Amino acid sequence: MPELPEVETSRLGILPHLKHQTIQEIIIRQPKLRWPIDLDICLAHGQKIIDIKRRAKYLLLQLESGWIVIHLGMSGSLRILLADKPAEKHDHVDLVLQNGVTLRYTDPRRFGAWLWTPFLEWLPQLSKLGPEPLSDEFDEHYLYRMTQSRKVPIKTLIMDNHVVVGVGNIYASESLFMAKILPMRLANTLTKKEVRALVNAIKTVLDASIKQGGTTLKDFLQSDGKPGYFVQQLKVYGRSNEACFDCGSVIESKVIAQRNTFYCPHCQH
């Protein structure tokens, strides 16, 4: 599933091609995505794209009188096409601009979404999200307050979108390793010092991944069709039974909240 860095990479990839351009038409080949595509999305025809923003894993196309909200789901990707190219089986939506550029949405599993709303505050999918992990709002004081009454594994807590958005499975494991915290530790046992280290680790890991184009997942492609390159730098995720890069101990794995979790039993406490 594309995570926050992959979504941000997609935003940065499509931004220069779409910003300030006018939508000529939206071609919907398959309306049955995670939520059926509302035909009101056709109200976007003829509107200029003012900006492209991101909230959690949602891409927000700001138009003159409304918003197109895109979620990539488990297998979705966006590509910029500069010439006519026949659609293939899983190419479900084209956003065609007056300058000839097309934004094509591909999604084999169809768990993504294309939503239309006049006002973002009307959209229930965005109404209860926690702060962005790279924002000033997400700091050690905020996260420490969130941990105090929570007797759940710290990995579960930081993956809760009501607490903080966009810390997916890969980046949760990597951040906890960087902060030297075992993922199964109960959240309310963390000290202020450990919480500070965790906040810094989350910001560092996500920022590094965004700068390097997102993790190379089999289902993710950037807007130009090239994969990201961050996967080579993962320290623990997907490395069960391999040697820890820092201490040489064997990386272990454990299922936490139905997600595979990777950690070093020597480096993390």
Short mmCIF file of C-alpha atoms in Angstrom, two decimals:
data_model
loop_
_atom_site.label_atom_id
_atom_site.label_comp_id
_atom_site.label_asym_id
_atom_site.label_seq_id
_atom_site.Cartn_x
_atom_site.Cartn_y
_atom_site.Cartn_z
CA MET A 1 0.00 0.00 0.00
CA PRO A 2 1.41 3.44 -0.87
CA GLU A 3 2.31 5.19 2.38
CA LEU A 4 2.59 8.89 3.18
CA PRO A 5 6.02 9.33 1.50
CA GLU A 6 4.76 7.64 -1.66
CA VAL A 7 1.67 9.86 -1.70
CA GLU A 8 3.77 12.98 -1.12
CA THR A 9 6.11 11.85 -3.91
CA SER A 10 3.08 11.50 -6.19
CA ARG A 11 1.93 15.00 -5.22
CA LEU A 12 5.33 16.48 -6.02
CA GLY A 13 5.44 14.54 -9.28
CA ILE A 14 2.10 15.72 -10.65
CA LEU A 15 2.18 19.26 -9.23
CA PRO A 16 4.19 20.98 -12.01
CA HIS A 17 2.07 19.34 -14.72
CA LEU A 18 -1.35 20.15 -13.21
CA LYS A 19 -1.08 23.40 -11.25
CA HIS A 20 -2.75 26.38 -12.95
CA GLN A 21 -4.03 24.13 -15.77
CA THR A 22 -7.69 23.83 -16.78
CA ILE A 23 -9.57 20.53 -16.73
CA GLN A 24 -11.07 19.65 -20.11
CA GLU A 25 -12.80 16.45 -19.03
CA ILE A 26 -12.71 13.54 -16.62
CA ILE A 27 -13.01 10.11 -18.21
CA ILE A 28 -14.39 7.48 -15.83
CA ARG A 29 -14.01 3.93 -17.10
CA GLN A 30 -14.68 2.17 -13.80
CA PRO A 31 -16.77 4.08 -11.21
CA LYS A 32 -16.80 1.24 -8.66
CA LEU A 33 -13.77 2.02 -6.50
CA ARG A 34 -13.67 1.91 -2.68
CA TRP A 35 -16.51 4.42 -2.79
CA PRO A 36 -18.45 4.82 -6.04
CA ILE A 37 -17.31 7.86 -7.99
CA ASP A 38 -19.92 10.59 -7.57
CA LEU A 39 -21.07 11.92 -10.94
CA ASP A 40 -20.87 15.40 -9.40
CA ILE A 41 -17.14 15.12 -10.07
CA CYS A 42 -18.06 16.25 -13.59
CA LEU A 43 -18.56 19.70 -12.05
CA ALA A 44 -14.78 19.91 -12.29
CA HIS A 45 -14.99 20.22 -16.09
CA GLY A 46 -13.72 23.62 -17.19
CA GLN A 47 -12.25 24.50 -13.79
CA LYS A 48 -8.67 25.56 -13.17
CA ILE A 49 -6.48 23.58 -10.76
CA ILE A 50 -5.32 26.15 -8.20
CA ASP A 51 -3.06 23.87 -6.16
CA ILE A 52 -2.42 20.26 -5.15
CA LYS A 53 -2.16 19.54 -1.44
CA ARG A 54 -2.02 16.45 0.74
CA ARG A 55 -3.82 15.45 3.94
CA ALA A 56 -2.66 12.11 5.35
CA LYS A 57 -2.73 9.77 2.34
CA TYR A 58 -5.30 11.86 0.44
CA LEU A 59 -4.28 14.05 -2.49
CA LEU A 60 -6.34 17.24 -2.62
CA LEU A 61 -6.78 18.96 -5.97
CA GLN A 62 -8.00 22.46 -5.18
CA LEU A 63 -10.21 23.84 -7.93
CA GLU A 64 -11.98 27.16 -8.35
CA SER A 65 -15.18 25.93 -6.71
CA GLY A 66 -14.48 22.57 -5.14
CA TRP A 67 -12.01 19.78 -4.50
CA ILE A 68 -11.13 16.47 -6.14
CA VAL A 69 -9.86 14.16 -3.41
CA ILE A 70 -7.82 11.12 -4.48
CA HIS A 71 -6.77 8.12 -2.40
CA LEU A 72 -4.43 5.55 -3.94
CA GLY A 73 -5.78 2.66 -1.86
CA MET A 74 -3.68 -0.51 -1.79
CA SER A 75 -2.45 -0.60 -5.37
CA GLY A 76 -3.23 2.73 -6.99
CA SER A 77 -0.80 4.89 -8.93
CA LEU A 78 -0.85 8.13 -10.91
CA ARG A 79 0.99 8.78 -14.14
CA ILE A 80 1.46 11.83 -16.30
CA LEU A 81 0.83 11.17 -19.99
CA LEU A 82 2.02 13.76 -22.49
CA ALA A 83 0.46 12.04 -25.52
CA ASP A 84 -2.53 9.84 -26.32
CA LYS A 85 -1.98 6.34 -24.98
CA PRO A 86 -4.63 3.61 -25.11
CA ALA A 87 -6.05 2.73 -21.70
CA GLU A 88 -5.29 -0.69 -20.30
CA LYS A 89 -7.40 -2.99 -18.14
CA HIS A 90 -6.80 -1.27 -14.78
CA ASP A 91 -6.70 2.35 -16.01
CA HIS A 92 -9.90 3.56 -14.37
CA VAL A 93 -9.83 7.38 -14.48
CA ASP A 94 -8.25 10.01 -16.76
CA LEU A 95 -8.13 13.67 -15.85
CA VAL A 96 -7.57 15.41 -19.19
CA LEU A 97 -6.28 18.97 -19.28
CA GLN A 98 -6.78 21.55 -22.01
CA ASN A 99 -3.02 21.64 -22.66
CA GLY A 100 -3.02 17.97 -23.71
CA VAL A 101 -1.61 16.52 -20.49
CA THR A 102 -3.50 13.60 -18.93
CA LEU A 103 -3.34 12.40 -15.34
CA ARG A 104 -4.12 8.66 -15.44
CA TYR A 105 -5.21 6.68 -12.39
CA THR A 106 -4.43 2.96 -12.38
CA ASP A 107 -5.66 0.65 -9.63
CA PRO A 108 -5.76 -3.16 -10.07
CA ARG A 109 -7.48 -3.81 -6.72
CA ARG A 110 -9.85 -0.82 -6.89
CA PHE A 111 -9.49 0.10 -3.20
CA GLY A 112 -8.65 3.69 -4.03
CA ALA A 113 -11.04 6.63 -4.38
CA TRP A 114 -11.88 9.71 -6.42
CA LEU A 115 -14.14 11.99 -4.40
CA TRP A 116 -15.73 15.37 -5.09
CA THR A 117 -16.65 17.94 -2.46
CA PRO A 118 -17.41 21.68 -2.56
CA PHE A 119 -15.76 22.06 0.88
CA LEU A 120 -13.14 19.85 2.54
CA GLU A 121 -14.85 20.15 5.92
CA TRP A 122 -17.85 18.35 4.43
CA LEU A 123 -15.82 15.23 3.71
CA PRO A 124 -16.16 12.63 6.51
CA GLN A 125 -12.96 10.85 5.44
CA LEU A 126 -10.93 13.87 6.59
CA SER A 127 -12.88 14.90 9.67
CA LYS A 128 -11.18 12.88 12.42
CA LEU A 129 -7.58 12.71 11.32
CA GLY A 130 -4.71 13.44 13.70
CA PRO A 131 -1.90 15.92 12.99
CA GLU A 132 0.56 15.56 10.15
CA PRO A 133 3.77 13.88 11.37
CA LEU A 134 6.03 16.51 9.78
CA SER A 135 4.07 19.43 11.23
CA ASP A 136 4.98 21.49 14.30
CA GLU A 137 1.76 20.27 15.93
CA PHE A 138 3.20 16.76 16.15
CA ASP A 139 5.86 17.21 18.81
CA GLU A 140 7.08 15.43 21.95
CA HIS A 141 4.56 17.23 24.19
CA TYR A 142 1.61 16.18 22.02
CA LEU A 143 2.69 12.55 21.66
CA TYR A 144 3.53 12.21 25.35
CA ARG A 145 -0.02 13.33 26.22
CA MET A 146 -1.36 10.72 23.81
CA THR A 147 0.67 7.93 25.43
CA GLN A 148 -0.25 8.55 29.06
CA SER A 149 -3.54 6.67 29.18
CA ARG A 150 -2.96 4.22 26.35
CA LYS A 151 -2.17 0.63 27.31
CA VAL A 152 -1.56 -0.48 23.74
CA PRO A 153 1.71 -1.30 21.96
CA ILE A 154 3.47 1.89 20.96
CA LYS A 155 3.58 0.70 17.35
CA THR A 156 -0.21 0.40 17.35
CA LEU A 157 -0.53 3.92 18.77
CA ILE A 158 1.67 5.65 16.20
CA MET A 159 -0.15 3.84 13.38
CA ASP A 160 -3.52 5.17 14.62
CA ASN A 161 -4.62 7.91 12.20
CA HIS A 162 -6.60 9.56 15.00
CA VAL A 163 -3.28 10.11 16.84
CA VAL A 164 -0.99 10.94 13.92
CA VAL A 165 -1.53 10.35 10.21
CA GLY A 166 0.67 8.61 7.72
CA VAL A 167 2.94 6.49 9.92
CA GLY A 168 2.36 3.21 8.08
CA ASN A 169 3.72 -0.22 8.88
CA ILE A 170 7.11 0.17 7.22
CA TYR A 171 7.86 3.56 8.70
CA ALA A 172 6.59 2.64 12.16
CA SER A 173 9.05 -0.26 12.34
CA GLU A 174 11.89 1.89 11.02
CA SER A 175 11.14 4.79 13.37
CA LEU A 176 10.96 2.57 16.45
CA PHE A 177 14.29 1.03 15.52
CA MET A 178 15.88 4.46 15.14
CA ALA A 179 14.44 5.49 18.52
CA LYS A 180 15.65 2.21 20.11
CA ILE A 181 12.15 1.34 21.38
CA LEU A 182 10.61 -2.12 21.18
CA PRO A 183 7.39 -1.97 19.15
CA MET A 184 5.46 -4.09 21.68
CA ARG A 185 6.21 -1.72 24.59
CA LEU A 186 3.00 -0.34 26.06
CA ALA A 187 2.61 3.30 25.11
CA ASN A 188 2.07 4.47 28.69
CA THR A 189 5.47 3.07 29.79
CA LEU A 190 7.49 5.41 27.57
CA THR A 191 9.46 8.19 29.22
CA LYS A 192 9.47 11.76 27.96
CA LYS A 193 12.99 11.19 26.66
CA GLU A 194 11.90 8.13 24.70
CA VAL A 195 8.89 9.96 23.26
CA ARG A 196 11.16 12.80 22.16
CA ALA A 197 13.44 10.31 20.43
CA LEU A 198 10.47 8.66 18.74
CA VAL A 199 9.01 11.92 17.43
CA ASN A 200 12.41 12.88 16.03
CA ALA A 201 12.81 9.43 14.47
CA ILE A 202 9.39 9.54 12.79
CA LYS A 203 10.14 12.93 11.27
CA THR A 204 13.63 11.85 10.16
CA VAL A 205 12.51 8.57 8.57
CA LEU A 206 9.56 10.09 6.72
CA ASP A 207 11.53 13.11 5.54
CA ALA A 208 14.35 10.89 4.25
CA SER A 209 11.89 8.69 2.40
CA ILE A 210 10.14 11.64 0.75
CA LYS A 211 13.47 13.05 -0.39
CA GLN A 212 14.45 9.74 -1.94
CA GLY A 213 11.23 9.16 -3.81
CA GLY A 214 9.29 6.80 -1.60
CA THR A 215 9.79 3.15 -0.77
CA THR A 216 10.02 0.78 -3.72
CA LEU A 217 6.89 -1.30 -3.36
CA LYS A 218 5.72 -3.58 -6.16
CA ASP A 219 2.44 -1.65 -6.35
CA PHE A 220 3.92 1.87 -6.35
CA LEU A 221 5.14 3.96 -9.25
CA GLN A 222 5.96 7.65 -9.29
CA SER A 223 4.18 9.91 -11.76
CA ASP A 224 6.91 9.36 -14.37
CA GLY A 225 6.68 5.58 -14.01
CA LYS A 226 9.92 5.14 -12.04
CA PRO A 227 9.99 3.39 -8.65
CA GLY A 228 11.36 4.99 -5.49
CA TYR A 229 14.72 4.04 -4.06
CA PHE A 230 14.39 4.21 -0.27
CA VAL A 231 13.96 0.47 0.17
CA GLN A 232 17.71 -0.18 0.12
CA GLN A 233 18.09 1.85 3.32
CA LEU A 234 15.52 0.02 5.45
CA LYS A 235 17.17 -1.17 8.65
CA VAL A 236 14.68 -3.72 9.99
CA TYR A 237 11.51 -3.92 7.89
CA GLY A 238 11.37 -7.16 5.89
CA ARG A 239 14.71 -8.34 7.34
CA SER A 240 13.53 -11.11 9.69
CA ASN A 241 16.34 -13.59 10.53
CA GLU A 242 18.97 -11.29 9.02
CA ALA A 243 21.76 -9.59 10.96
CA CYS A 244 21.14 -6.15 12.47
CA PHE A 245 23.26 -3.56 10.69
CA ASP A 246 24.12 -1.92 14.03
CA CYS A 247 24.90 -4.83 16.38
CA GLY A 248 24.83 -8.04 14.35
CA SER A 249 21.98 -9.60 16.33
CA VAL A 250 19.26 -11.45 14.44
CA ILE A 251 16.29 -9.29 13.44
CA GLU A 252 13.05 -10.76 14.78
CA SER A 253 9.46 -10.36 13.67
CA LYS A 254 6.15 -10.36 15.51
CA VAL A 255 2.56 -9.77 14.52
CA ILE A 256 1.15 -6.69 16.26
CA ALA A 257 -2.41 -5.63 15.48
CA GLN A 258 -2.41 -8.01 12.51
CA ARG A 259 0.67 -6.39 10.96
CA ASN A 260 4.13 -7.90 10.64
CA THR A 261 6.55 -5.99 12.81
CA PHE A 262 10.34 -6.14 12.64
CA TYR A 263 12.79 -5.22 15.38
CA CYS A 264 16.21 -5.87 16.90
CA PRO A 265 15.90 -7.44 20.37
CA HIS A 266 19.34 -6.13 21.33
CA CYS A 267 19.17 -2.52 20.09
CA GLN A 268 15.56 -1.86 21.08
CA HIS A 269 14.28 -1.83 24.65
#
